[in-house]
Amino acid sequence: MIQERLHQLREAMKQADIDCYIIPTSDFHNSEYVSEFFCVRKYFSGFTGSAGTLVVWADEAALFTDGRYFIQAAAQLSGSGITLMKMGEPGVPKLKEYVEQNLKAGQNIGFDGRVVTAGDGVEYAKIAEKKGGHVICDLDLAEQIWTDRPALPSTKVYLLEEGYSGERTSDKLQRLREKMAREEADVHILTTLDDIAWLFNLRANDVECCPVLLAYAVITKEEACLFANASGFGEQELAALRENNITLKPYDSFYSYVASYCGDYAGAKIMLNEKRINYRLKTEIGEQAILLDRPNPTTRMKAVKNSVEQENLRKVHLMDAVAVTKFMYWLKTNVGRIPMTEISVDQKLEQLRREHASFIEPSFHTISGYGANGAIVHYSATPESCAKVEAKGMLMVDSGGHYYEGTTDITRTFILGDITDRMKQDYTLVARAMLRLMNTRFLYGCTGANLDLAAREVFWEKGLDYKHGTGHGVGYLLNVHEGPNSFRYKISDMTEDWVFEEGMITTDEPGIYIEGSHGVRIENELLCRKGEANQYGQFMYFENLTYVPIDLDGIDPSAMEPKELDAINRFHQDVYEKLAPYFDGDELEWLKQVTRKI
Amino acid sequence: MIQERLHQLREAMKQADIDCYIIPTSDFHNSEYVSEFFCVRKYFSGFTGSAGTLVVWADEAALFTDGRYFIQAAAQLSGSGITLMKMGEPGVPKLKEYVEQNLKAGQNIGFDGRVVTAGDGVEYAKIAEKKGGHVICDLDLAEQIWTDRPALPSTKVYLLEEGYSGERTSDKLQRLREKMAREEADVHILTTLDDIAWLFNLRANDVECCPVLLAYAVITKEEACLFANASGFGEQELAALRENNITLKPYDSFYSYVASYCGDYAGAKIMLNEKRINYRLKTEIGEQAILLDRPNPTTRMKAVKNSVEQENLRKVHLMDAVAVTKFMYWLKTNVGRIPMTEISVDQKLEQLRREHASFIEPSFHTISGYGANGAIVHYSATPESCAKVEAKGMLMVDSGGHYYEGTTDITRTFILGDITDRMKQDYTLVARAMLRLMNTRFLYGCTGANLDLAAREVFWEKGLDYKHGTGHGVGYLLNVHEGPNSFRYKISDMTEDWVFEEGMITTDEPGIYIEGSHGVRIENELLCRKGEANQYGQFMYFENLTYVPIDLDGIDPSAMEPKELDAINRFHQDVYEKLAPYFDGDELEWLKQVTRKI
């Protein structure tokens, strides 16, 4: 089947004069998750992993993917004639090196420029140019071949009322235009879906786990055009657009609109974030306009939660904590008595979250990892592979919910029976790191690169580490991973990492992963707040939002410093005070016990 | 006298068609210290402070300086007709705003382009252009007026033998040319004196406290030209230049050489650090060349001390520690018995350093601050103002030496009698911060922005801070302040702040400054070393170089965490073991006592 599809693709390539066709895994908006419409790489290769790039030539094809997927890809590519390129392995060229090595003189590179970033597209164009060929980027060859392709998603669009968003679209547009004026921009082009959803106070369900609509936006001093499928909009939403002077245009008219705008207004100053746009947009803008390459102002604006959002988030985190803590009670009192799997416990947790009326959907695919599976950072249980959960060892559950009052993200690792001393030491270390960062105070001006050490130093002093950031920003009923704020120490990652502002929300989630044995991660969300201002400047601190007990069965108090013991006791006292009104009887007794002073 | 000088300057300005003449405080190389030849601002204003810019118009003049000098400048400008502009005070315009506000249509701005950075020069040119005037930057108007001006310094140049430098000039040049090849540069222009001294293994005494020679350098793939005054070179030094294919050219032929090179080789790719060159050089290069704006490769190369330099530095730090510890003994046993002042104790310390044969000179002006003077970060005692040192309170001494085996920088605060509880708490806090950073372990990839927190967090948790970086890089018989490595948390400062490499040396010097009362600073130097490499990466640690006791009379052990107590005890045990061979009798007994376990 795959060979037949590739054969058709090669015919289409011949027709279009394309010698090398590149199919990455992305949508038109550089989103973290993509819908079925965009699974072109899966269609032509049979490989179902979440990351990979297929490169097709007249007589061969190669799939590039990373270490998470080597085994799965090898199995799924078997018999397809596609070579698996194991990224990062010795002797395996990088994707672009491979393309350059194999492209012959005069040959052309093709791809759908809408699913390739501007940066990558520029590099492919350079490679083609070196060989005397060129890039063809305005064709989606899957269109003619993939006859039963799912439609582009176009779910119901809904308004986020001011009681949830805390700021009217007209005010957001005004703030954006003030920023445009300061940058002397004539027009601002926005293609990232979370920025657009935030700016227009609109939500939908076009991308799994991220309540956005597929859309582009073009904002000038007077006009705002939203390019989206009108069929998703109800009367109320259309009225809101009119009220705010926003013109709704067809989703697929965006590129021609930009091209014609740039033709009409040669020399216009266009503000956009070159790192986030696709190559097709870059080619449509061409050379006539002056590009002001800036982070999208909305990225910083939406990262700073306003007082309405903050108040909603406090409430919804409490509701979420009630659900997760009841899950903890259920899990710890029933494990070993009733059958459980990694997937069934996740279902139980989702059911408890759904009891809250404003729950919409999970904010990402739960990572439910039991025993050695907890050591796989990006683990995702499948019905075939998922482990039984038994009354021993540890279960790590990283999950979250989208609610009208905001988005949550929490990890707890639960002790289900006997654990080894090593596990207890690891568990204690992770808890110490999480609490230390949570209790950090700092002067205004710090970024996540300054503060990452607060969590990581207790790891580093033991020669340990975790190979991921300590935390990421979280959207409000938007992406669960949202910049620019984060906790990470590598400066190279920090280009868009900005100073912590009051109102920013960041996760605090150190972890330890012992291959083949166990994993521990503990994650709270932290709201950045202003503290004392004195002669030294404005001090800042983090308000904890996550009130779920840290499993004391995993804690060795003798391995904690006095101030860390004080921190966990204060935290548990807060947990008890916040949660007690929602618990009674045996559950309340249990809550008192699991939040006891140690 | 000042008025007469200004009158002559205004005559010269008229002649040169200059309406606004700007005189900053700098030399041709953007050095931290400047010699008498360059004190033009002092000549025309009478103001002797180390920082300030004089702006002269046909009928007025203004001097811009910062808060350290408001009182001194007001006194020294009295009667000169020059207006004092207190930088940073409310209502006082910034220097360039002031120039722009006062420059009339068609007026020209003049300055000696050699003492103005390229960045500043470009901004002045923009201001002039806006007003329809232009910039005149190739004249030094002081030349004609200041008849008894000291000559340009031209001290004896000497070779730093391989036993001190650890690397031959030919090898350094080769490494530099490899870097040039990677950057595809045809030529590299170097104007910073420390880079030039390091690259050519030459030292001299042209700048106070910094053993460099006034020079420029132009390096191509085949040639290396050194522009310096030949009279300072002996036969041995000239032979070394010939051996390494280095052409010595007159210092003042540099600008015409560059102009003629750029004319001959239009389109040449010139690598230089635009932030560090002066405006005159930029204008001589003009538009014909392609500028590759890069940090000077030598800056990073010289920051990483080779094994010979490291071994020399260990030895010389021990000799320096013997001198400072003997000073501590003298100070603490004699204070209150014999007369002492801030200056006389510094003289005693220098005398003890001079006992070591390879001592050359102090590496900077000692900060010797007694009592409330210790709270002034940039304090410099003068014969008129210097305080008596008595048997009470605290004395802070920040000092260092240049030796053939390298440069030292150390601060100790000594307890001379009774101190208040607050002083003891502050002293203990500073010691804790210094020790915490000294004992930090971290993964390769960290910069000073990541690690600054290790010192500062104990301050921040109490709502305290110090308004300076925690530490700076130190040169090898070169500048006592040398980048790119440093400990500081502000990201804006970090453009040239690079990852810590094994062999980099950085000071660790937190402090606290209580105005009108006291100041405490404790400073060690730390050598970055590779530690364990494991699955998480390459761990790094700091080897302490500074073995002088921390005055235990200032320490409150009950305010220290167990691991901090362990750290100070381990440190003092090392101090004792290192220093004991150099002490005997009462001094040895005393040393045992001041390095005791607490």
CSV table of N, CA, C and O in Angstrom, one decimal, chain A residues 322-412:
chain,number,residue,atom,x,y,z
A,322,VAL,N,-8.6,19.1,44.1
A,322,VAL,CA,-9.6,18.2,44.7
A,322,VAL,C,-9.6,16.9,43.9
A,322,VAL,O,-9.6,15.8,44.5
A,323,ALA,N,-9.7,17.0,42.6
A,323,ALA,CA,-9.9,15.8,41.7
A,323,ALA,C,-8.6,15.0,41.8
A,323,ALA,O,-8.7,13.7,42.0
A,324,VAL,N,-7.4,15.6,41.8
A,324,VAL,CA,-6.2,14.8,41.8
A,324,VAL,C,-6.0,14.2,43.2
A,324,VAL,O,-5.5,13.0,43.3
A,325,THR,N,-6.3,14.9,44.2
A,325,THR,CA,-6.2,14.3,45.6
A,325,THR,C,-7.2,13.2,45.8
A,325,THR,O,-6.8,12.2,46.5
A,326,LYS,N,-8.4,13.3,45.3
A,326,LYS,CA,-9.4,12.2,45.4
A,326,LYS,C,-8.9,11.0,44.6
A,326,LYS,O,-9.0,9.8,45.0
A,327,PHE,N,-8.2,11.3,43.5
A,327,PHE,CA,-7.6,10.2,42.7
A,327,PHE,C,-6.5,9.5,43.5
A,327,PHE,O,-6.4,8.3,43.6
A,328,MET,N,-5.7,10.3,44.2
A,328,MET,CA,-4.6,9.8,45.1
A,328,MET,C,-5.2,8.9,46.2
A,328,MET,O,-4.7,7.8,46.4
A,329,TYR,N,-6.3,9.3,46.8
A,329,TYR,CA,-7.0,8.5,47.8
A,329,TYR,C,-7.5,7.2,47.2
A,329,TYR,O,-7.2,6.1,47.8
A,330,TRP,N,-8.1,7.3,46.1
A,330,TRP,CA,-8.7,6.1,45.4
A,330,TRP,C,-7.5,5.1,45.1
A,330,TRP,O,-7.6,4.0,45.4
A,331,LEU,N,-6.5,5.7,44.5
A,331,LEU,CA,-5.4,4.9,44.0
A,331,LEU,C,-4.7,4.2,45.2
A,331,LEU,O,-4.5,3.0,45.2
A,332,LYS,N,-4.4,4.9,46.3
A,332,LYS,CA,-3.6,4.4,47.4
A,332,LYS,C,-4.4,3.4,48.2
A,332,LYS,O,-3.9,2.5,48.9
A,333,THR,N,-5.8,3.6,48.2
A,333,THR,CA,-6.6,2.7,49.1
A,333,THR,C,-7.0,1.5,48.3
A,333,THR,O,-7.4,0.5,48.8
A,334,ASN,N,-7.0,1.6,46.9
A,334,ASN,CA,-7.5,0.4,46.1
A,334,ASN,C,-6.4,-0.4,45.4
A,334,ASN,O,-6.7,-1.5,44.9
A,335,VAL,N,-5.2,0.2,45.3
A,335,VAL,CA,-4.2,-0.6,44.5
A,335,VAL,C,-4.0,-1.9,45.2
A,335,VAL,O,-3.9,-2.0,46.4
A,336,GLY,N,-3.9,-2.9,44.4
A,336,GLY,CA,-3.7,-4.3,44.9
A,336,GLY,C,-5.0,-5.0,45.2
A,336,GLY,O,-5.0,-6.2,45.3
A,337,ARG,N,-6.1,-4.2,45.3
A,337,ARG,CA,-7.4,-4.8,45.6
A,337,ARG,C,-8.2,-5.0,44.3
A,337,ARG,O,-9.0,-5.9,44.2
A,338,ILE,N,-8.2,-4.0,43.5
A,338,ILE,CA,-8.9,-4.0,42.2
A,338,ILE,C,-7.9,-3.9,41.1
A,338,ILE,O,-6.8,-3.3,41.2
A,339,PRO,N,-8.2,-4.5,39.9
A,339,PRO,CA,-7.3,-4.4,38.8
A,339,PRO,C,-7.1,-3.0,38.3
A,339,PRO,O,-8.1,-2.2,38.2
A,340,MET,N,-5.9,-2.6,38.0
A,340,MET,CA,-5.6,-1.3,37.5
A,340,MET,C,-4.5,-1.4,36.5
A,340,MET,O,-3.6,-2.2,36.6
A,341,THR,N,-4.6,-0.5,35.4
A,341,THR,CA,-3.5,-0.4,34.5
A,341,THR,C,-3.1,1.1,34.4
A,341,THR,O,-3.9,1.9,34.9
A,342,GLU,N,-2.0,1.4,33.7
A,342,GLU,CA,-1.7,2.8,33.5
A,342,GLU,C,-2.8,3.5,32.8
A,342,GLU,O,-3.0,4.7,33.1
A,343,ILE,N,-3.5,2.9,31.9
A,343,ILE,CA,-4.6,3.6,31.2
A,343,ILE,C,-5.8,3.7,32.1
A,343,ILE,O,-6.5,4.7,32.1
A,344,SER,N,-6.2,2.6,32.8
A,344,SER,CA,-7.4,2.7,33.6
A,344,SER,C,-7.3,3.7,34.7
A,344,SER,O,-8.3,4.4,35.0
A,345,VAL,N,-6.1,3.9,35.3
A,345,VAL,CA,-6.0,4.9,36.3
A,345,VAL,C,-6.1,6.3,35.7
A,345,VAL,O,-6.7,7.2,36.3
A,346,ASP,N,-5.7,6.5,34.5
A,346,ASP,CA,-5.8,7.8,33.8
A,346,ASP,C,-7.3,8.0,33.6
A,346,ASP,O,-7.8,9.2,33.8
A,347,GLN,N,-8.0,7.0,33.2
A,347,GLN,CA,-9.5,7.2,33.0
A,347,GLN,C,-10.2,7.6,34.3
A,347,GLN,O,-11.1,8.4,34.3
A,348,LYS,N,-9.8,7.0,35.4
A,348,LYS,CA,-10.3,7.3,36.7
A,348,LYS,C,-10.1,8.8,37.0
A,348,LYS,O,-11.0,9.5,37.4
A,349,LEU,N,-8.9,9.2,36.7
A,349,LEU,CA,-8.5,10.6,37.0
A,349,LEU,C,-9.3,11.6,36.1
A,349,LEU,O,-9.8,12.6,36.6
A,350,GLU,N,-9.5,11.2,34.9
A,350,GLU,CA,-10.2,12.1,34.0
A,350,GLU,C,-11.7,12.2,34.4
A,350,GLU,O,-12.3,13.3,34.4
A,351,GLN,N,-12.2,11.0,34.9
A,351,GLN,CA,-13.6,11.0,35.4
A,351,GLN,C,-13.8,11.9,36.6
A,351,GLN,O,-14.8,12.7,36.6
A,352,LEU,N,-12.8,12.0,37.4
A,352,LEU,CA,-12.9,12.8,38.6
A,352,LEU,C,-12.8,14.3,38.2
A,352,LEU,O,-13.5,15.2,38.8
A,353,ARG,N,-12.0,14.6,37.2
A,353,ARG,CA,-11.9,16.0,36.7
A,353,ARG,C,-13.2,16.4,36.1
A,353,ARG,O,-13.6,17.5,36.2
A,354,ARG,N,-13.8,15.5,35.4
A,354,ARG,CA,-15.1,15.8,34.7
A,354,ARG,C,-16.2,16.1,35.6
A,354,ARG,O,-17.2,16.7,35.2
A,355,GLU,N,-16.1,15.8,36.9
A,355,GLU,CA,-17.1,16.1,37.9
A,355,GLU,C,-17.2,17.7,38.0
A,355,GLU,O,-18.2,18.2,38.5
A,356,HIS,N,-16.2,18.3,37.7
A,356,HIS,CA,-16.2,19.8,37.7
A,356,HIS,C,-16.8,20.3,36.4
A,356,HIS,O,-16.4,20.0,35.3
A,357,ALA,N,-17.9,21.2,36.6
A,357,ALA,CA,-18.7,21.5,35.5
A,357,ALA,C,-18.0,22.2,34.4
A,357,ALA,O,-18.3,22.1,33.2
A,358,SER,N,-16.9,23.0,34.7
A,358,SER,CA,-16.3,23.8,33.7
A,358,SER,C,-15.1,23.0,33.0
A,358,SER,O,-14.4,23.6,32.2
A,359,PHE,N,-14.9,21.7,33.3
A,359,PHE,CA,-13.9,21.0,32.7
A,359,PHE,C,-14.2,20.8,31.2
A,359,PHE,O,-15.4,20.5,30.8
A,360,ILE,N,-13.3,21.0,30.3
A,360,ILE,CA,-13.5,20.9,28.9
A,360,ILE,C,-12.9,19.6,28.3
A,360,ILE,O,-13.5,18.8,27.8
A,361,GLU,N,-11.6,19.5,28.5
A,361,GLU,CA,-10.8,18.3,28.0
A,361,GLU,C,-9.5,18.3,28.7
A,361,GLU,O,-9.0,19.2,29.3
A,362,PRO,N,-8.8,17.1,28.6
A,362,PRO,CA,-7.4,17.1,29.1
A,362,PRO,C,-6.6,18.1,28.4
A,362,PRO,O,-6.8,18.3,27.2
A,363,SER,N,-5.6,18.7,29.1
A,363,SER,CA,-4.8,19.7,28.4
A,363,SER,C,-3.6,19.1,27.6
A,363,SER,O,-2.9,19.8,26.9
A,364,PHE,N,-3.4,17.8,27.8
A,364,PHE,CA,-2.4,17.1,27.0
A,364,PHE,C,-2.6,15.6,27.3
A,364,PHE,O,-3.4,15.2,28.2
A,365,HIS,N,-1.9,14.7,26.5
A,365,HIS,CA,-2.1,13.3,26.7
A,365,HIS,C,-1.4,12.9,28.0
A,365,HIS,O,-0.2,13.2,28.2
A,366,THR,N,-2.1,12.4,29.0
A,366,THR,CA,-1.5,12.0,30.3
A,366,THR,C,-0.3,11.1,30.1
A,366,THR,O,-0.3,10.2,29.3
A,367,ILE,N,0.7,11.4,30.9
A,367,ILE,CA,1.8,10.4,31.0
A,367,ILE,C,1.5,9.6,32.3
A,367,ILE,O,1.7,10.2,33.4
A,368,SER,N,1.2,8.4,32.1
A,368,SER,CA,0.9,7.5,33.3
A,368,SER,C,1.9,6.4,33.2
A,368,SER,O,1.8,5.5,32.4
A,369,GLY,N,3.0,6.5,34.0
A,369,GLY,CA,4.1,5.5,33.8
A,369,GLY,C,4.3,4.8,35.1
A,369,GLY,O,4.7,5.4,36.1
A,370,TYR,N,4.1,3.5,35.1
A,370,TYR,CA,4.3,2.7,36.3
A,370,TYR,C,5.7,2.0,36.2
A,370,TYR,O,6.1,1.5,35.2
A,371,GLY,N,6.3,1.9,37.4
A,371,GLY,CA,7.6,1.2,37.5
A,371,GLY,C,8.6,1.8,36.5
A,371,GLY,O,8.8,3.0,36.4
A,372,ALA,N,9.2,0.9,35.7
A,372,ALA,CA,10.3,1.3,34.8
A,372,ALA,C,9.8,2.3,33.7
A,372,ALA,O,10.5,3.1,33.2
A,373,ASN,N,8.5,2.2,33.4
A,373,ASN,CA,7.9,3.1,32.4
A,373,ASN,C,8.0,4.6,32.9
A,373,ASN,O,8.0,5.5,32.1
A,374,GLY,N,8.0,4.8,34.2
A,374,GLY,CA,8.2,6.1,34.7
A,374,GLY,C,9.5,6.8,34.4
A,374,GLY,O,9.7,8.0,34.5
A,375,ALA,N,10.5,6.0,33.9
A,375,ALA,CA,11.8,6.5,33.6
A,375,ALA,C,11.8,7.0,32.1
A,375,ALA,O,12.8,7.5,31.7
A,376,ILE,N,10.7,6.7,31.4
A,376,ILE,CA,10.7,7.2,30.0
A,376,ILE,C,10.1,8.6,29.9
A,376,ILE,O,8.9,8.7,30.2
A,377,VAL,N,10.9,9.6,29.6
A,377,VAL,CA,10.4,11.0,29.8
A,377,VAL,C,9.1,11.2,29.0
A,377,VAL,O,8.2,11.8,29.5
A,378,HIS,N,9.1,10.8,27.7
A,378,HIS,CA,7.9,11.0,26.9
A,378,HIS,C,7.0,9.8,26.8
A,378,HIS,O,6.4,9.6,25.7
A,379,TYR,N,6.9,9.1,27.8
A,379,TYR,CA,6.1,7.8,27.8
A,379,TYR,C,4.7,8.1,27.5
A,379,TYR,O,4.1,9.0,28.0
A,380,SER,N,4.1,7.2,26.7
A,380,SER,CA,2.7,7.3,26.4
A,380,SER,C,2.2,5.8,26.4
A,380,SER,O,2.6,5.1,25.5
A,381,ALA,N,1.3,5.5,27.3
A,381,ALA,CA,0.8,4.1,27.4
A,381,ALA,C,-0.1,3.8,26.2
A,381,ALA,O,-0.9,4.7,25.9
A,382,THR,N,0.0,2.7,25.6
A,382,THR,CA,-0.9,2.3,24.5
A,382,THR,C,-1.7,1.1,25.1
A,382,THR,O,-1.2,0.4,26.0
A,383,PRO,N,-2.9,0.8,24.5
A,383,PRO,CA,-3.7,-0.3,25.0
A,383,PRO,C,-2.9,-1.6,25.0
A,383,PRO,O,-3.1,-2.5,25.9
A,384,GLU,N,-2.1,-1.8,24.0
A,384,GLU,CA,-1.3,-3.0,23.8
A,384,GLU,C,-0.2,-3.1,24.9
A,384,GLU,O,0.1,-4.2,25.4
A,385,SER,N,0.5,-2.0,25.1
A,385,SER,CA,1.7,-2.1,25.9
A,385,SER,C,1.5,-1.7,27.3
A,385,SER,O,2.4,-1.9,28.1
A,386,CYS,N,0.4,-1.2,27.7
A,386,CYS,CA,0.3,-0.6,29.0
A,386,CYS,C,0.4,-1.6,30.2
A,386,CYS,O,0.0,-2.7,30.1
A,387,ALA,N,1.2,-1.1,31.2
A,387,ALA,CA,1.5,-2.0,32.3
A,387,ALA,C,0.4,-2.0,33.3
A,387,ALA,O,-0.4,-1.1,33.5
A,388,LYS,N,0.3,-3.2,34.0
A,388,LYS,CA,-0.6,-3.4,35.2
A,388,LYS,C,0.0,-2.5,36.3
A,388,LYS,O,1.2,-2.5,36.5
A,389,VAL,N,-0.9,-1.9,37.1
A,389,VAL,CA,-0.4,-1.1,38.3
A,389,VAL,C,-0.7,-2.0,39.5
A,389,VAL,O,-1.8,-2.4,39.8
A,390,GLU,N,0.4,-2.3,40.3
A,390,GLU,CA,0.3,-3.2,41.4
A,390,GLU,C,0.7,-2.5,42.7
A,390,GLU,O,1.2,-1.4,42.7
A,391,ALA,N,0.5,-3.2,43.8
A,391,ALA,CA,0.8,-2.6,45.1
A,391,ALA,C,2.2,-2.6,45.5
A,391,ALA,O,2.6,-3.1,46.6
A,392,LYS,N,3.1,-2.1,44.6
A,392,LYS,CA,4.5,-2.0,44.9
A,392,LYS,C,5.1,-1.0,44.0
A,392,LYS,O,4.5,-0.7,42.9
A,393,GLY,N,6.2,-0.4,44.4
A,393,GLY,CA,6.9,0.6,43.5
A,393,GLY,C,6.1,1.9,43.4
A,393,GLY,O,5.3,2.3,44.3
A,394,MET,N,6.4,2.6,42.3
A,394,MET,CA,5.9,3.9,42.1
A,394,MET,C,5.1,4.1,40.8
A,394,MET,O,5.5,3.5,39.8
A,395,LEU,N,4.2,5.0,40.8
A,395,LEU,CA,3.4,5.4,39.6
A,395,LEU,C,3.5,6.9,39.4
A,395,LEU,O,3.2,7.7,40.3
A,396,MET,N,4.0,7.3,38.2
A,396,MET,CA,4.1,8.7,37.9
A,396,MET,C,2.9,9.1,37.0
A,396,MET,O,2.7,8.5,36.0
A,397,VAL,N,2.2,10.1,37.4
A,397,VAL,CA,1.1,10.6,36.6
A,397,VAL,C,1.3,12.1,36.3
A,397,VAL,O,1.2,12.9,37.3
A,398,ASP,N,1.5,12.4,35.1
A,398,ASP,CA,1.6,13.8,34.6
A,398,ASP,C,0.4,14.2,33.8
A,398,ASP,O,0.2,13.6,32.7
A,399,SER,N,-0.5,15.0,34.3
A,399,SER,CA,-1.8,15.2,33.6
A,399,SER,C,-2.2,16.7,33.8
A,399,SER,O,-1.6,17.4,34.6
A,400,GLY,N,-3.3,17.0,33.2
A,400,GLY,CA,-3.9,18.4,33.3
A,400,GLY,C,-5.2,18.5,32.6
A,400,GLY,O,-5.6,17.6,31.9
A,401,GLY,N,-5.8,19.6,32.9
A,401,GLY,CA,-7.1,19.8,32.3
A,401,GLY,C,-7.3,21.2,31.7
A,401,GLY,O,-6.6,22.2,32.2
A,402,HIS,N,-8.1,21.4,30.7
A,402,HIS,CA,-8.5,22.7,30.2
A,402,HIS,C,-9.9,22.9,30.9
A,402,HIS,O,-10.8,22.1,30.8
A,403,TYR,N,-10.0,24.1,31.5
A,403,TYR,CA,-11.3,24.5,32.1
A,403,TYR,C,-11.6,25.9,31.5
A,403,TYR,O,-10.6,26.6,31.1
A,404,TYR,N,-12.8,26.4,31.6
A,404,TYR,CA,-13.1,27.8,31.3
A,404,TYR,C,-12.2,28.7,32.1
A,404,TYR,O,-11.8,29.8,31.7
A,405,GLU,N,-11.9,28.3,33.3
A,405,GLU,CA,-11.1,29.1,34.2
A,405,GLU,C,-9.6,28.9,34.1
A,405,GLU,O,-8.9,29.4,34.9
A,406,GLY,N,-9.2,28.2,33.0
A,406,GLY,CA,-7.8,28.1,32.7
A,406,GLY,C,-7.3,26.7,32.6
A,406,GLY,O,-8.1,25.8,32.6
A,407,THR,N,-6.0,26.6,32.5
A,407,THR,CA,-5.4,25.3,32.1
A,407,THR,C,-4.6,24.8,33.3
A,407,THR,O,-3.9,25.6,33.9
A,408,THR,N,-4.6,23.5,33.6
A,408,THR,CA,-3.7,23.0,34.7
A,408,THR,C,-2.8,22.0,34.1
A,408,THR,O,-3.0,21.4,33.1
A,409,ASP,N,-1.7,21.8,34.9
A,409,ASP,CA,-0.7,20.8,34.6
A,409,ASP,C,0.0,20.4,35.9
A,409,ASP,O,0.5,21.3,36.6
A,410,ILE,N,-0.1,19.1,36.2
A,410,ILE,CA,0.4,18.7,37.5
A,410,ILE,C,1.0,17.3,37.4
A,410,ILE,O,0.5,16.5,36.6
A,411,THR,N,2.1,17.1,38.0
A,411,THR,CA,2.7,15.7,38.1
A,411,THR,C,2.8,15.3,39.6
A,411,THR,O,3.3,16.1,40.4
A,412,ARG,N,2.3,14.1,39.9
A,412,ARG,CA,2.6,13.5,41.2
A,412,ARG,C,3.1,12.1,40.9
A,412,ARG,O,2.7,11.4,40.0
